[in-house]
Coordinates of C-alpha atoms in Angstrom, one line a residue:
M1 CA -14.1 -5.1 10.2
F2 CA -15.0 -4.9 13.4
Y3 CA -15.0 -2.3 15.8
E4 CA -14.9 -2.7 19.3
L5 CA -17.4 0.0 20.9
Y6 CA -17.1 0.9 24.5
I7 CA -19.8 3.3 24.3
R8 CA -19.5 4.4 27.7
S9 CA -16.7 6.6 26.3
F10 CA -18.2 7.1 22.6
C11 CA -20.8 9.3 22.9
D12 CA -23.2 11.2 25.5
G13 CA -26.9 12.0 23.8
N14 CA -27.6 13.2 26.7
G15 CA -25.5 15.7 28.2
D16 CA -24.6 13.7 31.6
G17 CA -21.2 13.1 30.4
I18 CA -20.4 8.7 30.0
G19 CA -21.6 7.3 26.9
D20 CA -25.0 6.0 25.8
L21 CA -26.5 4.3 23.2
V22 CA -28.3 7.5 22.3
G23 CA -25.1 9.3 21.4
A24 CA -23.7 6.2 19.9
E25 CA -26.7 6.1 17.5
Q26 CA -25.7 9.6 16.1
K27 CA -22.3 8.8 15.3
L28 CA -23.4 5.1 13.4
D29 CA -22.4 7.3 10.0
Y30 CA -19.2 8.1 10.9
L31 CA -18.4 4.4 11.5
A32 CA -19.7 3.6 9.1
G33 CA -18.3 5.9 7.2
L34 CA -14.5 4.2 8.5
G35 CA -16.1 1.2 6.5
I36 CA -16.5 -1.4 8.8
E37 CA -19.0 -4.3 9.0
G38 CA -19.6 -5.0 12.4
I39 CA -19.6 -3.1 16.0
W40 CA -18.7 -5.2 18.8
L41 CA -20.6 -4.1 21.6
L42 CA -18.2 -3.9 25.1
P43 CA -20.9 -5.1 28.4
I44 CA -23.8 -2.7 28.6
L45 CA -25.7 -4.8 31.0
Q46 CA -26.1 -3.6 33.9
S47 CA -23.4 -3.9 35.9
P48 CA -21.6 -1.6 39.5
A49 CA -18.6 -2.1 37.3
Y50 CA -17.6 0.6 35.0
H51 CA -16.1 -1.7 32.6
G52 CA -18.9 -3.9 32.9
Y53 CA -17.8 -7.5 33.2
S54 CA -19.5 -8.3 36.5
V55 CA -22.9 -8.2 36.1
T56 CA -26.1 -7.6 38.2
D57 CA -28.9 -8.8 36.1
F58 CA -28.1 -10.7 32.2
F59 CA -31.8 -9.3 31.1
S60 CA -31.5 -5.0 32.3
I61 CA -29.3 -2.5 29.9
N62 CA -27.2 -0.6 32.4
P63 CA -29.1 2.7 33.1
I64 CA -26.8 4.8 32.6
Y65 CA -26.2 3.6 28.8
G66 CA -30.0 3.7 28.0
N67 CA -32.7 1.3 27.6
L68 CA -34.1 -1.0 25.7
K69 CA -36.2 0.7 23.6
E70 CA -33.1 3.1 23.1
L71 CA -31.3 0.3 22.1
R72 CA -33.4 -1.3 19.9
S73 CA -33.6 1.5 18.1
F74 CA -29.0 1.8 18.1
L75 CA -29.8 -1.4 16.6
A76 CA -32.2 -0.9 13.8
S77 CA -30.4 2.4 12.4
A78 CA -27.0 -0.3 12.3
H79 CA -28.5 -2.5 10.5
R80 CA -30.1 0.5 7.9
R81 CA -26.7 0.7 7.4
D82 CA -25.5 -2.8 7.0
L83 CA -23.9 -3.0 10.0
K84 CA -23.9 -6.2 12.1
V85 CA -24.0 -5.6 16.3
I86 CA -22.6 -8.8 18.3
L87 CA -21.9 -8.0 22.2
D88 CA -20.1 -8.9 24.5
L89 CA -21.6 -11.5 27.5
P90 CA -19.5 -12.4 30.3
I91 CA -21.4 -15.4 31.5
N92 CA -18.0 -16.9 33.5
H93 CA -19.4 -15.5 36.5
T94 CA -21.5 -12.3 38.6
S95 CA -21.2 -9.7 40.2
P96 CA -21.7 -10.2 44.0
S97 CA -24.6 -7.4 43.8
H98 CA -26.5 -10.0 41.2
E99 CA -29.9 -11.1 43.0
W100 CA -28.4 -14.9 41.9
F101 CA -25.5 -14.8 44.8
L102 CA -27.3 -13.7 47.5
R103 CA -29.9 -15.7 47.2
A104 CA -27.6 -18.1 46.7
L105 CA -25.6 -17.2 50.3
D106 CA -28.5 -17.1 52.1
G107 CA -29.0 -20.4 50.4
E108 CA -32.0 -20.7 48.1
R109 CA -32.0 -22.9 45.3
P110 CA -31.2 -23.1 42.6
Y111 CA -29.1 -20.3 43.5
R112 CA -26.8 -22.0 45.5
D113 CA -26.2 -24.2 43.4
W114 CA -26.1 -21.6 40.5
Y115 CA -22.5 -20.6 42.5
L116 CA -19.1 -22.6 44.1
F117 CA -19.2 -22.6 47.9
L118 CA -15.9 -24.1 49.7
Q119 CA -16.7 -28.0 50.0
N120 CA -13.2 -28.7 51.6
E121 CA -10.5 -26.4 53.7
D122 CA -7.4 -27.8 51.3
W123 CA -9.2 -25.9 48.2
L124 CA -8.6 -22.9 49.6
K125 CA -4.7 -24.3 49.1
A126 CA -5.7 -23.5 45.1
R127 CA -3.7 -20.3 43.2
R128 CA -5.1 -19.0 39.7
H129 CA -3.6 -20.0 36.3
W130 CA -1.4 -17.4 35.2
D131 CA -0.4 -15.2 38.0
G132 CA -0.5 -17.1 41.5
E133 CA -3.3 -14.7 43.1
K134 CA -5.9 -16.7 45.6
V135 CA -8.8 -17.7 43.8
W136 CA -11.1 -17.6 47.4
T137 CA -13.5 -15.3 49.0
N138 CA -14.6 -15.0 51.9
Y139 CA -18.7 -13.4 52.2
S140 CA -19.8 -12.8 55.7
G141 CA -18.3 -16.4 56.3
Q142 CA -18.9 -17.8 53.1
W143 CA -15.9 -18.8 50.6
A144 CA -16.9 -18.9 47.1
Y145 CA -15.1 -19.3 44.2
T146 CA -13.8 -16.2 42.7
L147 CA -11.0 -16.5 39.8
F148 CA -10.7 -13.3 38.4
G149 CA -10.8 -11.8 42.1
P150 CA -13.7 -10.1 45.1
G151 CA -16.0 -8.6 42.7
S152 CA -16.8 -11.5 40.3
P153 CA -18.3 -15.2 41.9
D154 CA -18.1 -17.3 39.3
L155 CA -21.6 -19.4 38.1
N156 CA -21.4 -23.1 38.4
Y157 CA -21.8 -24.6 35.2
E158 CA -21.5 -27.8 37.5
S159 CA -25.5 -27.1 37.4
T160 CA -27.5 -28.4 34.7
S161 CA -30.3 -25.4 35.7
L162 CA -28.1 -22.9 35.1
W163 CA -27.7 -24.6 31.3
Q164 CA -31.3 -23.2 30.6
Q165 CA -31.1 -19.7 32.6
M166 CA -28.0 -18.9 30.0
K167 CA -30.0 -20.2 27.2
E168 CA -33.1 -18.0 28.1
V169 CA -30.9 -15.3 28.0
L170 CA -29.2 -16.3 25.0
T171 CA -32.3 -15.9 23.5
F172 CA -33.3 -12.9 25.2
W173 CA -31.1 -10.6 24.1
L174 CA -30.8 -12.4 20.3
S175 CA -34.7 -11.7 20.4
V176 CA -33.7 -7.7 21.0
G177 CA -31.9 -7.8 17.7
F178 CA -28.3 -8.7 18.3
D179 CA -26.0 -10.4 15.3
G180 CA -24.7 -12.8 18.3
F181 CA -21.9 -12.0 20.5
R182 CA -18.3 -12.6 21.9
F183 CA -18.1 -14.5 25.0
D184 CA -15.6 -13.2 27.4
A185 CA -13.8 -16.1 29.1
A186 CA -14.8 -18.8 27.2
K187 CA -12.0 -20.9 28.3
H188 CA -12.5 -20.5 31.8
I189 CA -16.3 -21.9 32.2
F190 CA -15.4 -25.7 33.8
D191 CA -11.5 -24.2 34.9
F192 CA -11.4 -25.6 38.9
S193 CA -11.3 -29.2 39.8
I194 CA -13.7 -30.6 42.5
E195 CA -12.1 -34.2 42.6
K196 CA -8.7 -32.7 42.8
G197 CA -9.5 -28.9 44.8
I198 CA -7.0 -26.9 41.7
C199 CA -7.7 -24.5 39.5
E200 CA -7.8 -26.2 35.7
Y201 CA -9.3 -26.4 32.8
Q202 CA -11.4 -28.5 31.4
H203 CA -11.5 -27.7 27.9
S204 CA -13.3 -30.3 26.6
R205 CA -16.1 -29.6 29.4
N206 CA -15.6 -26.5 28.0
I207 CA -16.6 -27.2 24.6
A208 CA -19.5 -29.4 25.1
F209 CA -21.0 -26.5 27.4
W210 CA -20.5 -24.2 24.3
K211 CA -21.2 -26.8 21.5
E212 CA -24.7 -26.3 23.0
M213 CA -24.4 -22.6 24.0
T214 CA -24.2 -22.1 20.1
S215 CA -26.5 -24.4 19.1
H216 CA -29.1 -23.0 20.6
C217 CA -28.0 -19.8 19.3
R218 CA -28.4 -20.8 15.5
S219 CA -31.4 -21.9 15.9
I220 CA -33.2 -19.1 16.7
S221 CA -30.4 -17.3 14.1
P222 CA -28.5 -19.6 11.8
D223 CA -26.4 -17.1 11.0
S224 CA -25.5 -15.4 14.4
I225 CA -22.0 -14.1 15.0
F226 CA -20.0 -15.8 17.5
V227 CA -16.6 -14.8 18.2
S228 CA -13.8 -16.1 20.8
E229 CA -11.4 -14.9 23.8
V230 CA -9.6 -17.8 24.5
W231 CA -5.6 -16.4 25.2
D232 CA -3.4 -19.9 25.0
D233 CA -1.1 -21.8 22.4
A234 CA -2.7 -22.0 19.1
R235 CA -3.7 -25.9 19.8
I236 CA -6.6 -24.6 22.6
V237 CA -7.2 -21.6 20.4
D238 CA -8.2 -24.6 17.6
L239 CA -9.9 -26.2 19.2
Y240 CA -12.7 -23.2 20.5
S241 CA -12.5 -21.6 17.4
A242 CA -13.9 -24.1 14.9
I243 CA -16.9 -24.3 17.8
F244 CA -17.4 -20.5 17.2
G245 CA -16.3 -19.1 13.8
I246 CA -14.4 -16.6 15.0
G247 CA -11.3 -17.0 17.1
F248 CA -9.1 -14.2 18.3
N249 CA -5.6 -14.6 17.4
F250 CA -3.8 -13.3 20.8
P251 CA -0.2 -14.8 19.8
L252 CA -0.3 -13.1 16.0
A253 CA -1.3 -9.6 17.7
E254 CA 1.6 -10.0 20.3
D255 CA 3.6 -11.0 17.5
L256 CA 3.3 -8.4 15.4
K257 CA 3.6 -5.5 17.6
S258 CA 6.3 -6.8 18.7
A259 CA 8.6 -7.1 14.8
I260 CA 7.2 -4.0 13.9
A261 CA 8.5 -2.1 16.8
K262 CA 12.0 -3.8 16.6
K263 CA 12.1 -3.4 12.6
D264 CA 13.0 -7.2 12.8
P265 CA 11.5 -8.5 9.4
E266 CA 12.2 -12.2 10.3
L267 CA 10.6 -12.4 13.4
L268 CA 7.5 -11.0 11.2
V269 CA 8.3 -13.8 8.9
I270 CA 8.9 -16.0 11.9
S271 CA 5.4 -14.6 13.5
L272 CA 3.4 -14.8 10.3
K273 CA 4.5 -18.2 9.0
T274 CA 3.3 -19.6 13.1
D275 CA 0.5 -17.5 14.5
L276 CA -1.4 -17.8 10.9
N277 CA -0.4 -21.4 10.1
R278 CA -3.9 -22.4 9.6
C279 CA -3.7 -20.0 6.8
F280 CA -1.6 -21.6 4.8
R281 CA -4.6 -24.0 3.5
A282 CA -8.1 -23.2 1.4
K283 CA -10.2 -25.4 4.3
R284 CA -10.4 -24.0 7.2
S285 CA -12.2 -24.3 10.2
Y286 CA -13.0 -21.9 11.5
E287 CA -11.8 -17.8 10.6
S288 CA -8.9 -16.5 12.5
G289 CA -9.9 -13.1 14.0
L290 CA -7.2 -10.3 13.2
F291 CA -6.8 -7.6 16.2
L292 CA -3.7 -5.7 17.4
T293 CA -5.4 -4.3 20.5
N294 CA -8.6 -4.5 22.9
H295 CA -9.9 -3.4 26.5
D296 CA -7.2 -5.2 27.9
M297 CA -4.0 -4.3 26.3
S298 CA -2.2 -1.1 25.8
R299 CA -2.7 1.2 22.8
L300 CA -1.1 1.0 19.4
V301 CA 0.8 4.2 19.8
S302 CA 1.4 3.9 23.3
S303 CA 2.7 -0.1 22.1
M304 CA 4.9 1.4 19.5
N305 CA 6.8 4.1 22.2
G306 CA 5.1 6.8 20.1
D307 CA 5.9 6.2 17.2
R308 CA 2.9 6.4 14.9
E309 CA 4.7 5.9 11.4
L310 CA 5.7 2.6 13.4
S311 CA 1.6 2.0 14.0
L312 CA -0.1 2.3 11.1
L313 CA 2.7 -0.2 9.3
S314 CA 1.7 -2.4 11.7
M315 CA -2.5 -1.8 10.8
S316 CA -1.3 -2.2 7.1
V317 CA 0.6 -5.3 7.6
L318 CA -2.8 -6.4 10.1
L319 CA -5.6 -5.7 6.9
S320 CA -3.4 -8.0 4.3
L321 CA -3.6 -11.3 6.0
P322 CA -7.1 -13.4 5.9
G323 CA -9.6 -12.7 7.9
V324 CA -11.6 -10.4 10.3
P325 CA -10.2 -7.7 11.3
F326 CA -10.6 -5.8 14.8
F327 CA -10.1 -2.3 15.6
Y328 CA -10.6 -0.7 18.9
Y329 CA -12.7 3.0 19.7
G330 CA -10.1 5.7 19.3
E331 CA -7.4 3.3 17.6
E332 CA -7.8 5.5 14.4
L333 CA -7.3 9.2 15.8
G334 CA -3.7 7.9 17.2
M335 CA -5.0 7.7 21.1
E336 CA -2.0 6.7 23.9
G337 CA -3.3 4.2 26.7
V338 CA -1.2 2.3 28.6
Y339 CA -2.6 -1.1 30.2
N340 CA -2.4 -1.5 33.8
M341 CA -3.8 -5.2 34.7
Y342 CA -5.0 -3.0 38.7
F343 CA -6.0 0.6 37.4
N344 CA -6.9 -0.1 33.5
E345 CA -8.5 3.1 32.8
E346 CA -5.8 5.0 30.8
Q347 CA -6.5 3.0 27.6
L348 CA -10.8 3.2 28.1
E349 CA -10.4 7.1 28.2
P350 CA -13.0 10.0 25.8
F351 CA -13.0 9.7 22.1
L352 CA -11.7 13.3 22.2
W353 CA -14.7 14.4 19.6
Y354 CA -12.8 18.0 19.8
E355 CA -9.6 20.0 20.2
N356 CA -10.7 21.4 22.8
G357 CA -11.8 18.2 24.8
Y358 CA -15.7 19.8 24.9
G359 CA -18.6 20.1 22.8
P360 CA -22.1 18.4 21.9
G361 CA -22.1 14.2 22.5
Q362 CA -18.1 15.0 23.9
T363 CA -17.9 12.0 27.0
E364 CA -16.3 13.7 30.2
W365 CA -17.1 10.3 32.8
K366 CA -12.6 10.3 33.5
A367 CA -9.6 12.6 33.0
L368 CA -7.1 13.0 30.1
G369 CA -4.3 11.2 31.1
K370 CA -2.8 11.1 28.0
N371 CA -5.4 12.4 24.8
H372 CA -4.9 16.0 26.6
P373 CA -7.2 18.7 23.8
H374 CA -5.0 20.7 22.1
S375 CA -2.5 17.8 21.1
G376 CA -3.9 17.6 18.0
V377 CA -4.9 14.2 19.0
S378 CA -9.2 15.2 17.9
Y379 CA -11.3 14.0 15.3
E380 CA -11.6 17.9 14.6
A381 CA -8.3 18.5 14.1
Q382 CA -7.2 15.9 12.2
E383 CA -10.2 15.3 9.6
A384 CA -10.0 17.6 7.6
V385 CA -5.8 17.3 7.0
D386 CA -5.1 14.5 4.5
D387 CA -1.8 13.6 5.3
S388 CA -3.5 13.4 9.3
Y389 CA -3.2 10.0 11.1
Y390 CA -6.4 9.5 11.2
M391 CA -6.3 9.9 7.1
R392 CA -4.3 8.4 6.6
F393 CA -5.4 5.4 8.8
R394 CA -8.7 5.8 7.0
A395 CA -7.3 5.4 4.3
I396 CA -5.7 1.5 4.8
L397 CA -9.3 0.4 6.5
E398 CA -10.7 1.7 3.1
F399 CA -8.2 -0.7 1.6
R400 CA -10.0 -3.4 3.3
K401 CA -13.4 -2.8 2.4
S402 CA -12.1 -2.4 -1.8
N403 CA -10.4 -6.3 -1.1
P404 CA -13.4 -8.4 0.6
W405 CA -11.6 -11.6 -1.1
L406 CA -8.7 -10.7 1.3
R407 CA -10.3 -12.1 4.2
F408 CA -10.7 -16.1 2.7
A409 CA -7.3 -15.3 1.1
T410 CA -4.7 -18.3 2.0
I411 CA -1.5 -17.7 2.3
K412 CA 1.1 -19.8 -0.4
S413 CA 4.3 -17.9 0.7
V414 CA 5.6 -15.7 2.9
K415 CA 9.5 -14.1 1.6
R416 CA 12.0 -12.0 3.1
K417 CA 14.8 -10.1 0.7
E418 CA 17.0 -7.5 3.5
T419 CA 13.9 -5.6 5.1
L420 CA 11.1 -6.8 2.1
I421 CA 8.6 -8.3 3.6
M422 CA 7.0 -10.7 0.2
L423 CA 3.5 -12.5 0.8
K424 CA 1.5 -14.1 -2.6
V425 CA -2.4 -14.5 -1.6
T426 CA -4.4 -16.1 -4.2
G427 CA -8.2 -16.0 -3.7
E428 CA -11.1 -16.9 -5.2
S429 CA -11.3 -14.3 -7.7
K430 CA -7.7 -13.1 -7.4
S431 CA -4.2 -13.2 -6.4
A432 CA -1.9 -10.9 -5.5
N433 CA 1.9 -10.4 -4.1
I434 CA 1.5 -7.9 -0.5
L435 CA 5.3 -6.2 0.0
H436 CA 5.9 -5.0 3.1
N437 CA 9.7 -2.1 3.6
L438 CA 9.7 -2.7 7.2
G439 CA 13.0 0.0 6.5
T440 CA 13.6 3.2 7.2
K441 CA 14.9 3.6 3.5
K442 CA 13.0 3.1 0.2
I443 CA 13.6 -0.3 -1.1
A444 CA 13.3 -1.5 -5.0
V445 CA 10.9 -3.6 -5.8
D446 CA 9.3 -5.3 -9.0
L447 CA 5.8 -4.4 -9.2
N448 CA 3.8 -3.7 -12.6
A449 CA 1.6 -0.3 -13.4
D450 CA -1.8 -2.7 -11.6
V451 CA -0.2 -1.1 -7.8
Q452 CA -2.6 -0.2 -4.2
V453 CA -0.9 1.5 -1.7
I454 CA -1.8 0.5 1.2
N455 CA 0.1 2.8 3.2
G456 CA 3.4 5.5 3.1
T457 CA 4.6 5.6 -0.9
V458 CA 5.5 3.6 -3.9
S459 CA 7.6 6.3 -6.6
K460 CA 9.4 5.8 -10.0
Y461 CA 12.4 6.9 -11.1
R462 CA 14.2 5.6 -13.9
N463 CA 11.5 2.7 -14.9
K464 CA 12.1 1.3 -11.4
R465 CA 9.6 1.4 -9.2
Y466 CA 10.8 2.1 -4.7
L467 CA 8.1 1.3 -2.1
G468 CA 9.0 4.1 0.8
A469 CA 10.4 2.8 4.2
L470 CA 8.1 1.3 6.4
S471 CA 5.4 1.2 3.9
S472 CA 3.8 -1.2 2.4
A473 CA 1.8 -2.2 -1.4
M474 CA -0.1 -4.6 -3.3
E475 CA 0.2 -5.2 -6.9
V476 CA -2.6 -7.7 -8.1
T477 CA -1.8 -10.4 -10.5
E478 CA -4.9 -11.9 -11.8

């Protein structure tokens, strides 16, 4: 299991109100106590943007987060706790303030070749794939390709010297101590056709690029971990994920949340059969990156319209499935936040350590719009209450931690009986039946004595066992 960590909002180690590496290191025992095995660190490279995805120096840490010595200390401390750490590395584009881009505007080589500048006036007609927005930006009379907006001019990997430069970037961060990378916008390396003058994904060229980059990393660190962000249909996701080893399962995240929010068991069955089709095979070319939310999505409780029982059921279903689970910081508290593409700060709010909103380590870099002090959502308010959202969420994580065989399990069948979903799964060491009740009433189930409650309740009455409303359980069969 991986914990997606937005360091700015997590823990402040120097008292300036902004989360940093020193603060994050102080909370590693907390993270290890959740049962996670890895940390996905959102961008920490030097950048003018709060999100860090527009880089000004690929070899430097944003000074508000700390320095190289503090990063090495954080990584070493994580490794002592058997935690892997992967860096979110956005190499598709840079900030317009990056020295490379400034020198490119001056016409200096090779930097001029590292960005795509307008060569044909007809190219200005090109529009972005998903929303029809313009993709060219005028910088003092020079038009550059900017798929993700004026603050992010795209790098031009038509230049072979840029490939070598990026290998040096990867080498550097592996040498610092990272265990691998989450690669942002993996399908966008080649997404503009110079021949046609339109936005067009060139998947074969992208895959050739990533094969070379991942092979380079593995030549340095054979056990490197790679996770790809490819938001597309299953066929395209398969192509990329086979190269990286882990691919985020975006369709499953959306379909699973929709099915649970609607309490629709048939929709959930369809989702599992469709989005996890490869998990019905014993041999798989990659692992499914299981998640429900991330920094580009509304938080889980908000997705469930504030219903925390449905949120916990969603996590129960997710963590019963084959693959590598990822969950977003603060979801264990039931934090809320609605994603807005043009103002995406609400789901990035400070992790609330204290009920009054203040105390050692509490970040205060932005106002709390959703997760207010004295609302009961804080870690302080929940960690000592047995049936709090946090404690129940943590129990679901403990279930997954105690059943590592599920990661590589094969789904043998998915069936439905009224509101009950039944999965039969088999791993190398054991097999099990996993049950999820999407109904609002308890339901009689055929379970033996060897039952693990994932979430909710399992009760017994007159020699019959009942799975509670919105509850999940697993019966080990062999």
